[in-house]
Amino acid sequence: MERDLADLRCFAALLEAHRQWESETGQRVNVKALREWRWFYWQAPRRPQPLVRNKYPALIPWSMAARQVISDSIPGGLVIEHREPIKLVIRELLDQSPVDLGQLREVLDTRLTCCVITKEEDRAVTKAGYGTAKVPGAGDDPWARYRAAGIDPDTFAPLSP
């Protein structure tokens, strides 16, 4: 819990620093640095165990095709992806001023949840027009961009132990 609070404070400070930079320059930040920080300091250390191939949490939702890659021992071909585009979620956080730590934790824990899909499925989401910065509809369905790409989220499941 102490580490969580330290990480939340640091991420909130980074958001504020990026907001200030936008204010002073009149430009929008590239969210890549915030995305990377969030992965290395928030998400990666908190991934549910066990990991498959030292990266992919077995206990998060996996598409049927991704589970097939593992069961057939096919090398490569997997992507750990956020259900909602992280670029949009971080942009929303940047547009809030200032971020409450409880609210920030809620966003990190609920809106930036992940699933495992194949590279082909990832390309299908992008081809449908919903890759990194756009979602279909009102944005209230975290699986909407997968549905739009013809990927049925009802078939997603964690890997069997």
Short mmCIF file of N, CA and C in Angstrom, two decimals:
data_model
loop_
_atom_site.label_atom_id
_atom_site.label_comp_id
_atom_site.label_asym_id
_atom_site.label_seq_id
_atom_site.Cartn_x
_atom_site.Cartn_y
_atom_site.Cartn_z
N MET A 1 0.83 -1.20 0.00
CA MET A 1 0.00 0.00 0.00
C MET A 1 0.87 1.26 0.00
N GLU A 2 1.97 1.24 0.75
CA GLU A 2 2.86 2.40 0.78
C GLU A 2 3.44 2.66 -0.61
N ARG A 3 3.82 1.59 -1.31
CA ARG A 3 4.35 1.73 -2.67
C ARG A 3 3.27 2.27 -3.59
N ASP A 4 2.03 1.80 -3.42
CA ASP A 4 0.93 2.29 -4.25
C ASP A 4 0.78 3.80 -4.12
N LEU A 5 0.80 4.30 -2.90
CA LEU A 5 0.62 5.72 -2.67
C LEU A 5 1.78 6.52 -3.28
N ALA A 6 3.00 6.04 -3.12
CA ALA A 6 4.16 6.72 -3.71
C ALA A 6 4.02 6.76 -5.23
N ASP A 7 3.63 5.64 -5.83
CA ASP A 7 3.49 5.59 -7.29
C ASP A 7 2.36 6.50 -7.77
N LEU A 8 1.25 6.52 -7.04
CA LEU A 8 0.14 7.40 -7.41
C LEU A 8 0.56 8.87 -7.34
N ARG A 9 1.26 9.24 -6.28
CA ARG A 9 1.72 10.63 -6.14
C ARG A 9 2.66 11.02 -7.29
N CYS A 10 3.57 10.12 -7.63
CA CYS A 10 4.51 10.41 -8.72
C CYS A 10 3.77 10.54 -10.05
N PHE A 11 2.82 9.66 -10.31
CA PHE A 11 2.10 9.74 -11.58
C PHE A 11 1.27 11.02 -11.63
N ALA A 12 0.65 11.40 -10.52
CA ALA A 12 -0.12 12.64 -10.46
C ALA A 12 0.80 13.84 -10.71
N ALA A 13 2.01 13.80 -10.15
CA ALA A 13 2.98 14.89 -10.38
C ALA A 13 3.39 14.95 -11.84
N LEU A 14 3.57 13.79 -12.47
CA LEU A 14 3.91 13.77 -13.89
C LEU A 14 2.77 14.33 -14.74
N LEU A 15 1.54 13.97 -14.40
CA LEU A 15 0.40 14.53 -15.12
C LEU A 15 0.39 16.05 -14.98
N GLU A 16 0.61 16.54 -13.77
CA GLU A 16 0.62 17.99 -13.53
C GLU A 16 1.75 18.66 -14.31
N ALA A 17 2.93 18.06 -14.34
CA ALA A 17 4.05 18.63 -15.09
C ALA A 17 3.73 18.70 -16.58
N HIS A 18 3.10 17.67 -17.10
CA HIS A 18 2.71 17.68 -18.51
C HIS A 18 1.63 18.73 -18.78
N ARG A 19 0.70 18.87 -17.85
CA ARG A 19 -0.33 19.92 -17.98
C ARG A 19 0.32 21.30 -18.03
N GLN A 20 1.28 21.51 -17.14
CA GLN A 20 1.97 22.80 -17.09
C GLN A 20 2.72 23.05 -18.40
N TRP A 21 3.38 22.04 -18.93
CA TRP A 21 4.09 22.19 -20.19
C TRP A 21 3.12 22.58 -21.29
N GLU A 22 1.96 21.90 -21.33
CA GLU A 22 0.95 22.26 -22.34
C GLU A 22 0.51 23.70 -22.19
N SER A 23 0.29 24.12 -20.96
CA SER A 23 -0.15 25.48 -20.69
C SER A 23 0.88 26.51 -21.14
N GLU A 24 2.15 26.24 -20.85
CA GLU A 24 3.20 27.19 -21.17
C GLU A 24 3.58 27.22 -22.64
N THR A 25 3.42 26.09 -23.33
CA THR A 25 3.83 26.04 -24.75
C THR A 25 2.66 26.18 -25.71
N GLY A 26 1.45 25.93 -25.21
CA GLY A 26 0.30 25.96 -26.10
C GLY A 26 0.22 24.73 -27.00
N GLN A 27 1.01 23.72 -26.69
CA GLN A 27 1.02 22.48 -27.48
C GLN A 27 0.49 21.33 -26.64
N ARG A 28 0.06 20.27 -27.33
CA ARG A 28 -0.38 19.06 -26.62
C ARG A 28 0.81 18.12 -26.51
N VAL A 29 0.92 17.49 -25.34
CA VAL A 29 2.04 16.57 -25.11
C VAL A 29 1.82 15.27 -25.87
N ASN A 30 2.92 14.61 -26.15
CA ASN A 30 2.89 13.24 -26.64
C ASN A 30 2.74 12.38 -25.38
N VAL A 31 1.72 11.54 -25.31
CA VAL A 31 1.45 10.79 -24.09
C VAL A 31 2.35 9.56 -23.92
N LYS A 32 3.25 9.32 -24.86
CA LYS A 32 4.09 8.13 -24.80
C LYS A 32 4.89 8.04 -23.49
N ALA A 33 5.47 9.14 -23.04
CA ALA A 33 6.26 9.09 -21.80
C ALA A 33 5.38 8.69 -20.61
N LEU A 34 4.15 9.19 -20.56
CA LEU A 34 3.23 8.82 -19.48
C LEU A 34 2.79 7.36 -19.61
N ARG A 35 2.58 6.93 -20.85
CA ARG A 35 2.23 5.52 -21.09
C ARG A 35 3.33 4.60 -20.59
N GLU A 36 4.56 4.95 -20.93
CA GLU A 36 5.71 4.12 -20.53
C GLU A 36 5.88 4.12 -19.01
N TRP A 37 5.77 5.28 -18.37
CA TRP A 37 5.90 5.35 -16.92
C TRP A 37 4.83 4.48 -16.27
N ARG A 38 3.60 4.62 -16.76
CA ARG A 38 2.50 3.84 -16.20
C ARG A 38 2.79 2.34 -16.31
N TRP A 39 3.33 1.88 -17.42
CA TRP A 39 3.64 0.46 -17.59
C TRP A 39 4.72 0.02 -16.61
N PHE A 40 5.86 0.71 -16.61
CA PHE A 40 7.00 0.25 -15.83
C PHE A 40 6.85 0.43 -14.33
N TYR A 41 6.12 1.46 -13.90
CA TYR A 41 6.03 1.73 -12.47
C TYR A 41 4.69 1.37 -11.85
N TRP A 42 3.64 1.24 -12.65
CA TRP A 42 2.34 0.89 -12.08
C TRP A 42 1.91 -0.50 -12.52
N GLN A 43 1.79 -0.69 -13.81
CA GLN A 43 1.17 -1.93 -14.28
C GLN A 43 2.07 -3.15 -14.20
N ALA A 44 3.27 -3.07 -14.72
CA ALA A 44 4.14 -4.26 -14.74
C ALA A 44 4.38 -4.83 -13.34
N PRO A 45 4.70 -3.99 -12.33
CA PRO A 45 4.92 -4.57 -11.01
C PRO A 45 3.67 -5.17 -10.36
N ARG A 46 2.50 -4.83 -10.88
CA ARG A 46 1.24 -5.30 -10.28
C ARG A 46 0.52 -6.34 -11.14
N ARG A 47 1.19 -6.85 -12.17
CA ARG A 47 0.55 -7.86 -13.01
C ARG A 47 0.20 -9.08 -12.19
N PRO A 48 -1.01 -9.59 -12.38
CA PRO A 48 -1.36 -10.82 -11.66
C PRO A 48 -0.49 -11.99 -12.13
N GLN A 49 -0.10 -12.79 -11.19
CA GLN A 49 0.74 -13.96 -11.48
C GLN A 49 -0.16 -15.18 -11.65
N PRO A 50 0.25 -16.19 -12.37
CA PRO A 50 1.52 -16.36 -13.05
C PRO A 50 1.54 -15.64 -14.40
N LEU A 51 2.76 -15.47 -14.92
CA LEU A 51 2.94 -14.88 -16.24
C LEU A 51 3.25 -15.97 -17.25
N VAL A 52 2.74 -15.81 -18.44
CA VAL A 52 3.03 -16.71 -19.55
C VAL A 52 4.07 -16.00 -20.41
N ARG A 53 5.11 -16.72 -20.78
CA ARG A 53 6.21 -16.16 -21.56
C ARG A 53 6.81 -14.93 -20.87
N ASN A 54 6.80 -14.92 -19.56
CA ASN A 54 7.38 -13.86 -18.73
C ASN A 54 6.77 -12.48 -18.95
N LYS A 55 5.60 -12.40 -19.58
CA LYS A 55 5.00 -11.10 -19.85
C LYS A 55 3.49 -11.07 -19.67
N TYR A 56 2.81 -12.10 -20.12
CA TYR A 56 1.35 -12.09 -20.23
C TYR A 56 0.69 -12.74 -19.02
N PRO A 57 -0.08 -11.97 -18.23
CA PRO A 57 -0.75 -12.56 -17.07
C PRO A 57 -1.78 -13.60 -17.49
N ALA A 58 -1.67 -14.78 -16.91
CA ALA A 58 -2.59 -15.86 -17.25
C ALA A 58 -4.01 -15.56 -16.78
N LEU A 59 -4.15 -14.71 -15.75
CA LEU A 59 -5.45 -14.51 -15.12
C LEU A 59 -6.29 -13.38 -15.72
N ILE A 60 -5.76 -12.66 -16.72
CA ILE A 60 -6.56 -11.62 -17.37
C ILE A 60 -7.27 -12.25 -18.57
N PRO A 61 -8.23 -11.56 -19.17
CA PRO A 61 -8.93 -12.14 -20.33
C PRO A 61 -8.01 -12.34 -21.54
N TRP A 62 -8.11 -13.51 -22.14
CA TRP A 62 -7.38 -13.85 -23.36
C TRP A 62 -8.42 -14.15 -24.43
N SER A 63 -8.17 -13.68 -25.65
CA SER A 63 -9.07 -14.03 -26.75
C SER A 63 -8.93 -15.52 -27.03
N MET A 64 -9.92 -16.07 -27.70
CA MET A 64 -9.87 -17.48 -28.05
C MET A 64 -8.64 -17.77 -28.92
N ALA A 65 -8.36 -16.86 -29.87
CA ALA A 65 -7.21 -17.05 -30.76
C ALA A 65 -5.89 -16.99 -29.98
N ALA A 66 -5.81 -16.09 -28.99
CA ALA A 66 -4.58 -15.99 -28.18
C ALA A 66 -4.38 -17.26 -27.34
N ARG A 67 -5.48 -17.79 -26.80
CA ARG A 67 -5.37 -19.05 -26.04
C ARG A 67 -4.91 -20.18 -26.95
N GLN A 68 -5.34 -20.14 -28.21
CA GLN A 68 -4.93 -21.17 -29.17
C GLN A 68 -3.43 -21.08 -29.45
N VAL A 69 -2.89 -19.86 -29.54
CA VAL A 69 -1.45 -19.68 -29.75
C VAL A 69 -0.68 -20.39 -28.64
N ILE A 70 -1.15 -20.25 -27.41
CA ILE A 70 -0.46 -20.87 -26.27
C ILE A 70 -0.66 -22.39 -26.28
N SER A 71 -1.88 -22.84 -26.50
CA SER A 71 -2.13 -24.29 -26.44
C SER A 71 -1.41 -25.04 -27.56
N ASP A 72 -1.20 -24.37 -28.69
CA ASP A 72 -0.51 -25.01 -29.81
C ASP A 72 0.99 -24.71 -29.82
N SER A 73 1.48 -24.00 -28.79
CA SER A 73 2.90 -23.64 -28.66
C SER A 73 3.44 -22.91 -29.88
N ILE A 74 2.65 -21.98 -30.40
CA ILE A 74 3.07 -21.17 -31.55
C ILE A 74 3.91 -20.01 -31.01
N PRO A 75 5.13 -19.82 -31.52
CA PRO A 75 5.96 -18.72 -31.00
C PRO A 75 5.41 -17.36 -31.42
N GLY A 76 5.63 -16.36 -30.54
CA GLY A 76 5.24 -14.98 -30.86
C GLY A 76 3.75 -14.82 -31.07
N GLY A 77 3.40 -13.75 -31.73
CA GLY A 77 2.03 -13.54 -32.15
C GLY A 77 1.06 -13.01 -31.12
N LEU A 78 1.53 -12.59 -29.92
CA LEU A 78 0.61 -12.11 -28.89
C LEU A 78 0.86 -10.63 -28.58
N VAL A 79 -0.20 -9.97 -28.13
CA VAL A 79 -0.14 -8.56 -27.75
C VAL A 79 -0.92 -8.40 -26.45
N ILE A 80 -0.31 -7.74 -25.47
CA ILE A 80 -1.07 -7.37 -24.28
C ILE A 80 -1.61 -5.97 -24.58
N GLU A 81 -2.92 -5.84 -24.53
CA GLU A 81 -3.56 -4.61 -24.99
C GLU A 81 -4.57 -4.13 -23.97
N HIS A 82 -4.71 -2.83 -23.88
CA HIS A 82 -5.72 -2.26 -23.00
C HIS A 82 -7.08 -2.39 -23.66
N ARG A 83 -8.08 -2.66 -22.85
CA ARG A 83 -9.42 -2.75 -23.42
C ARG A 83 -9.84 -1.40 -23.96
N GLU A 84 -9.56 -0.34 -23.23
CA GLU A 84 -9.80 1.02 -23.72
C GLU A 84 -8.46 1.58 -24.19
N PRO A 85 -8.46 2.39 -25.24
CA PRO A 85 -7.17 2.95 -25.69
C PRO A 85 -6.52 3.80 -24.60
N ILE A 86 -5.33 3.44 -24.22
CA ILE A 86 -4.63 4.13 -23.15
C ILE A 86 -4.39 5.59 -23.50
N LYS A 87 -4.18 5.86 -24.78
CA LYS A 87 -3.96 7.23 -25.22
C LYS A 87 -5.15 8.13 -24.85
N LEU A 88 -6.35 7.62 -25.02
CA LEU A 88 -7.55 8.39 -24.69
C LEU A 88 -7.70 8.57 -23.18
N VAL A 89 -7.44 7.52 -22.44
CA VAL A 89 -7.59 7.59 -20.98
C VAL A 89 -6.58 8.57 -20.39
N ILE A 90 -5.33 8.51 -20.86
CA ILE A 90 -4.33 9.45 -20.36
C ILE A 90 -4.68 10.88 -20.75
N ARG A 91 -5.21 11.06 -21.96
CA ARG A 91 -5.62 12.40 -22.38
C ARG A 91 -6.72 12.93 -21.45
N GLU A 92 -7.67 12.08 -21.08
CA GLU A 92 -8.72 12.48 -20.14
C GLU A 92 -8.11 12.89 -18.79
N LEU A 93 -7.12 12.12 -18.33
CA LEU A 93 -6.46 12.46 -17.07
C LEU A 93 -5.74 13.80 -17.17
N LEU A 94 -5.10 14.05 -18.31
CA LEU A 94 -4.42 15.33 -18.51
C LEU A 94 -5.39 16.50 -18.54
N ASP A 95 -6.58 16.26 -19.04
CA ASP A 95 -7.58 17.32 -19.15
C ASP A 95 -8.26 17.64 -17.83
N GLN A 96 -8.07 16.78 -16.83
CA GLN A 96 -8.62 17.04 -15.49
C GLN A 96 -7.58 17.85 -14.71
N SER A 97 -8.06 18.67 -13.84
CA SER A 97 -7.10 19.48 -13.09
C SER A 97 -7.58 19.67 -11.67
N PRO A 98 -6.79 19.42 -10.70
CA PRO A 98 -5.79 18.35 -10.61
C PRO A 98 -6.49 17.02 -10.39
N VAL A 99 -5.75 15.95 -10.50
CA VAL A 99 -6.32 14.62 -10.32
C VAL A 99 -6.29 14.22 -8.85
N ASP A 100 -7.41 13.78 -8.35
CA ASP A 100 -7.51 13.24 -6.99
C ASP A 100 -6.86 11.84 -7.01
N LEU A 101 -6.06 11.52 -5.98
CA LEU A 101 -5.34 10.24 -5.96
C LEU A 101 -6.29 9.04 -5.95
N GLY A 102 -7.41 9.14 -5.25
CA GLY A 102 -8.39 8.05 -5.25
C GLY A 102 -8.99 7.84 -6.63
N GLN A 103 -9.28 8.95 -7.29
CA GLN A 103 -9.83 8.88 -8.65
C GLN A 103 -8.78 8.33 -9.62
N LEU A 104 -7.53 8.74 -9.45
CA LEU A 104 -6.45 8.25 -10.31
C LEU A 104 -6.30 6.75 -10.16
N ARG A 105 -6.32 6.26 -8.93
CA ARG A 105 -6.21 4.82 -8.70
C ARG A 105 -7.37 4.07 -9.36
N GLU A 106 -8.57 4.62 -9.23
CA GLU A 106 -9.76 4.01 -9.85
C GLU A 106 -9.57 3.88 -11.36
N VAL A 107 -9.08 4.94 -11.99
CA VAL A 107 -8.84 4.91 -13.43
C VAL A 107 -7.79 3.86 -13.78
N LEU A 108 -6.68 3.86 -13.05
CA LEU A 108 -5.61 2.91 -13.33
C LEU A 108 -6.07 1.46 -13.14
N ASP A 109 -6.90 1.23 -12.13
CA ASP A 109 -7.33 -0.13 -11.83
C ASP A 109 -8.52 -0.61 -12.66
N THR A 110 -9.34 0.30 -13.17
CA THR A 110 -10.54 -0.14 -13.88
C THR A 110 -10.54 0.21 -15.37
N ARG A 111 -10.09 1.39 -15.71
CA ARG A 111 -10.17 1.81 -17.11
C ARG A 111 -8.96 1.36 -17.92
N LEU A 112 -7.87 1.05 -17.25
CA LEU A 112 -6.68 0.62 -17.97
C LEU A 112 -6.41 -0.87 -17.77
N THR A 113 -7.49 -1.64 -17.74
CA THR A 113 -7.34 -3.08 -17.64
C THR A 113 -6.94 -3.64 -19.00
N CYS A 114 -6.30 -4.79 -18.98
CA CYS A 114 -5.74 -5.36 -20.20
C CYS A 114 -6.38 -6.70 -20.55
N CYS A 115 -6.09 -7.10 -21.77
CA CYS A 115 -6.43 -8.42 -22.26
C CYS A 115 -5.27 -8.86 -23.16
N VAL A 116 -5.28 -10.11 -23.54
CA VAL A 116 -4.26 -10.62 -24.45
C VAL A 116 -4.96 -11.04 -25.74
N ILE A 117 -4.44 -10.51 -26.84
CA ILE A 117 -4.98 -10.83 -28.17
C ILE A 117 -3.81 -11.21 -29.08
N THR A 118 -4.13 -11.69 -30.25
CA THR A 118 -3.08 -12.00 -31.23
C THR A 118 -2.72 -10.74 -32.00
N LYS A 119 -1.57 -10.78 -32.65
CA LYS A 119 -1.16 -9.65 -33.49
C LYS A 119 -2.16 -9.44 -34.62
N GLU A 120 -2.73 -10.53 -35.13
CA GLU A 120 -3.74 -10.42 -36.19
C GLU A 120 -4.99 -9.71 -35.68
N GLU A 121 -5.41 -10.03 -34.47
CA GLU A 121 -6.57 -9.36 -33.88
C GLU A 121 -6.26 -7.88 -33.63
N ASP A 122 -5.05 -7.60 -33.19
CA ASP A 122 -4.65 -6.21 -32.98
C ASP A 122 -4.72 -5.44 -34.30
N ARG A 123 -4.26 -6.06 -35.38
CA ARG A 123 -4.34 -5.41 -36.70
C ARG A 123 -5.80 -5.22 -37.13
N ALA A 124 -6.66 -6.17 -36.78
CA ALA A 124 -8.08 -6.05 -37.13
C ALA A 124 -8.72 -4.86 -36.42
N VAL A 125 -8.36 -4.65 -35.16
CA VAL A 125 -8.88 -3.50 -34.40
C VAL A 125 -8.43 -2.21 -35.07
N THR A 126 -7.15 -2.16 -35.45
CA THR A 126 -6.61 -0.97 -36.12
C THR A 126 -7.29 -0.77 -37.47
N LYS A 127 -7.45 -1.85 -38.23
CA LYS A 127 -8.08 -1.76 -39.56
C LYS A 127 -9.53 -1.28 -39.45
N ALA A 128 -10.21 -1.64 -38.36
CA ALA A 128 -11.59 -1.20 -38.14
C ALA A 128 -11.64 0.29 -37.77
N GLY A 129 -10.46 0.90 -37.54
CA GLY A 129 -10.40 2.32 -37.23
C GLY A 129 -10.35 2.65 -35.76
N TYR A 130 -10.08 1.65 -34.92
CA TYR A 130 -10.11 1.86 -33.47
C TYR A 130 -8.83 1.43 -32.78
N GLY A 131 -7.70 1.70 -33.40
CA GLY A 131 -6.42 1.28 -32.85
C GLY A 131 -6.03 1.92 -31.54
N THR A 132 -5.55 3.15 -31.57
CA THR A 132 -4.96 3.72 -30.35
C THR A 132 -5.67 4.95 -29.80
N ALA A 133 -6.55 5.57 -30.56
CA ALA A 133 -7.08 6.85 -30.06
C ALA A 133 -8.55 7.06 -30.35
N LYS A 134 -9.27 5.98 -30.61
CA LYS A 134 -10.67 6.15 -30.98
C LYS A 134 -11.47 4.94 -30.53
N VAL A 135 -12.69 5.18 -30.08
CA VAL A 135 -13.59 4.09 -29.72
C VAL A 135 -14.94 4.34 -30.38
N PRO A 136 -15.64 3.28 -30.76
CA PRO A 136 -16.96 3.47 -31.35
C PRO A 136 -18.00 3.81 -30.28
N GLY A 137 -19.02 4.51 -30.67
CA GLY A 137 -20.12 4.79 -29.75
C GLY A 137 -19.77 5.81 -28.70
N ALA A 138 -20.48 5.73 -27.58
CA ALA A 138 -20.35 6.71 -26.51
C ALA A 138 -19.14 6.47 -25.62
N GLY A 139 -18.45 5.36 -25.80
CA GLY A 139 -17.28 5.08 -24.99
C GLY A 139 -17.58 4.43 -23.66
N ASP A 140 -18.82 3.95 -23.47
CA ASP A 140 -19.16 3.34 -22.19
C ASP A 140 -18.98 1.82 -22.19
N ASP A 141 -18.60 1.24 -23.32
CA ASP A 141 -18.35 -0.20 -23.42
C ASP A 141 -16.85 -0.40 -23.64
N PRO A 142 -16.12 -0.90 -22.63
CA PRO A 142 -14.67 -1.06 -22.79
C PRO A 142 -14.29 -2.07 -23.87
N TRP A 143 -15.23 -2.88 -24.30
CA TRP A 143 -14.95 -3.87 -25.34
C TRP A 143 -15.41 -3.40 -26.73
N ALA A 144 -15.89 -2.18 -26.86
CA ALA A 144 -16.51 -1.71 -28.11
C ALA A 144 -15.58 -1.81 -29.31
N ARG A 145 -14.34 -1.46 -29.16
CA ARG A 145 -13.46 -1.50 -30.33
C ARG A 145 -13.17 -2.93 -30.78
N TYR A 146 -13.22 -3.88 -29.85
CA TYR A 146 -13.04 -5.29 -30.24
C TYR A 146 -14.29 -5.78 -30.97
N ARG A 147 -15.46 -5.41 -30.46
CA ARG A 147 -16.70 -5.78 -31.14
C ARG A 147 -16.71 -5.22 -32.57
N ALA A 148 -16.28 -3.95 -32.71
CA ALA A 148 -16.27 -3.30 -34.03
C ALA A 148 -15.33 -4.02 -35.00
N ALA A 149 -14.32 -4.70 -34.47
CA ALA A 149 -13.37 -5.43 -35.30
C ALA A 149 -13.80 -6.88 -35.53
N GLY A 150 -14.99 -7.24 -35.03
CA GLY A 150 -15.49 -8.60 -35.21
C GLY A 150 -14.93 -9.60 -34.22
N ILE A 151 -14.40 -9.12 -33.10
CA ILE A 151 -13.85 -10.00 -32.07
C ILE A 151 -14.86 -10.04 -30.93
N ASP A 152 -15.35 -11.21 -30.63
CA ASP A 152 -16.40 -11.36 -29.62
C ASP A 152 -15.81 -11.43 -28.21
N PRO A 153 -16.01 -10.38 -27.39
CA PRO A 153 -15.43 -10.41 -26.05
C PRO A 153 -16.03 -11.48 -25.14
N ASP A 154 -17.19 -12.01 -25.52
CA ASP A 154 -17.79 -13.08 -24.71
C ASP A 154 -16.98 -14.37 -24.79
N THR A 155 -16.06 -14.46 -25.76
CA THR A 155 -15.22 -15.65 -25.89
C THR A 155 -13.89 -15.48 -25.15
N PHE A 156 -13.63 -14.30 -24.57
CA PHE A 156 -12.40 -14.07 -23.82
C PHE A 156 -12.49 -14.78 -22.47
N ALA A 157 -11.36 -15.32 -22.04
CA ALA A 157 -11.30 -15.99 -20.75
C ALA A 157 -9.84 -16.07 -20.30
N PRO A 158 -9.62 -16.13 -19.00
CA PRO A 158 -8.23 -16.36 -18.52
C PRO A 158 -7.76 -17.73 -18.98
N LEU A 159 -6.44 -17.90 -18.98
CA LEU A 159 -5.89 -19.22 -19.30
C LEU A 159 -6.18 -20.17 -18.15
N SER A 160 -6.42 -21.40 -18.47
CA SER A 160 -6.63 -22.39 -17.43
C SER A 160 -5.30 -22.70 -16.77
N PRO A 161 -5.32 -22.84 -15.42
CA PRO A 161 -4.04 -23.14 -14.72
C PRO A 161 -3.50 -24.51 -15.07
#
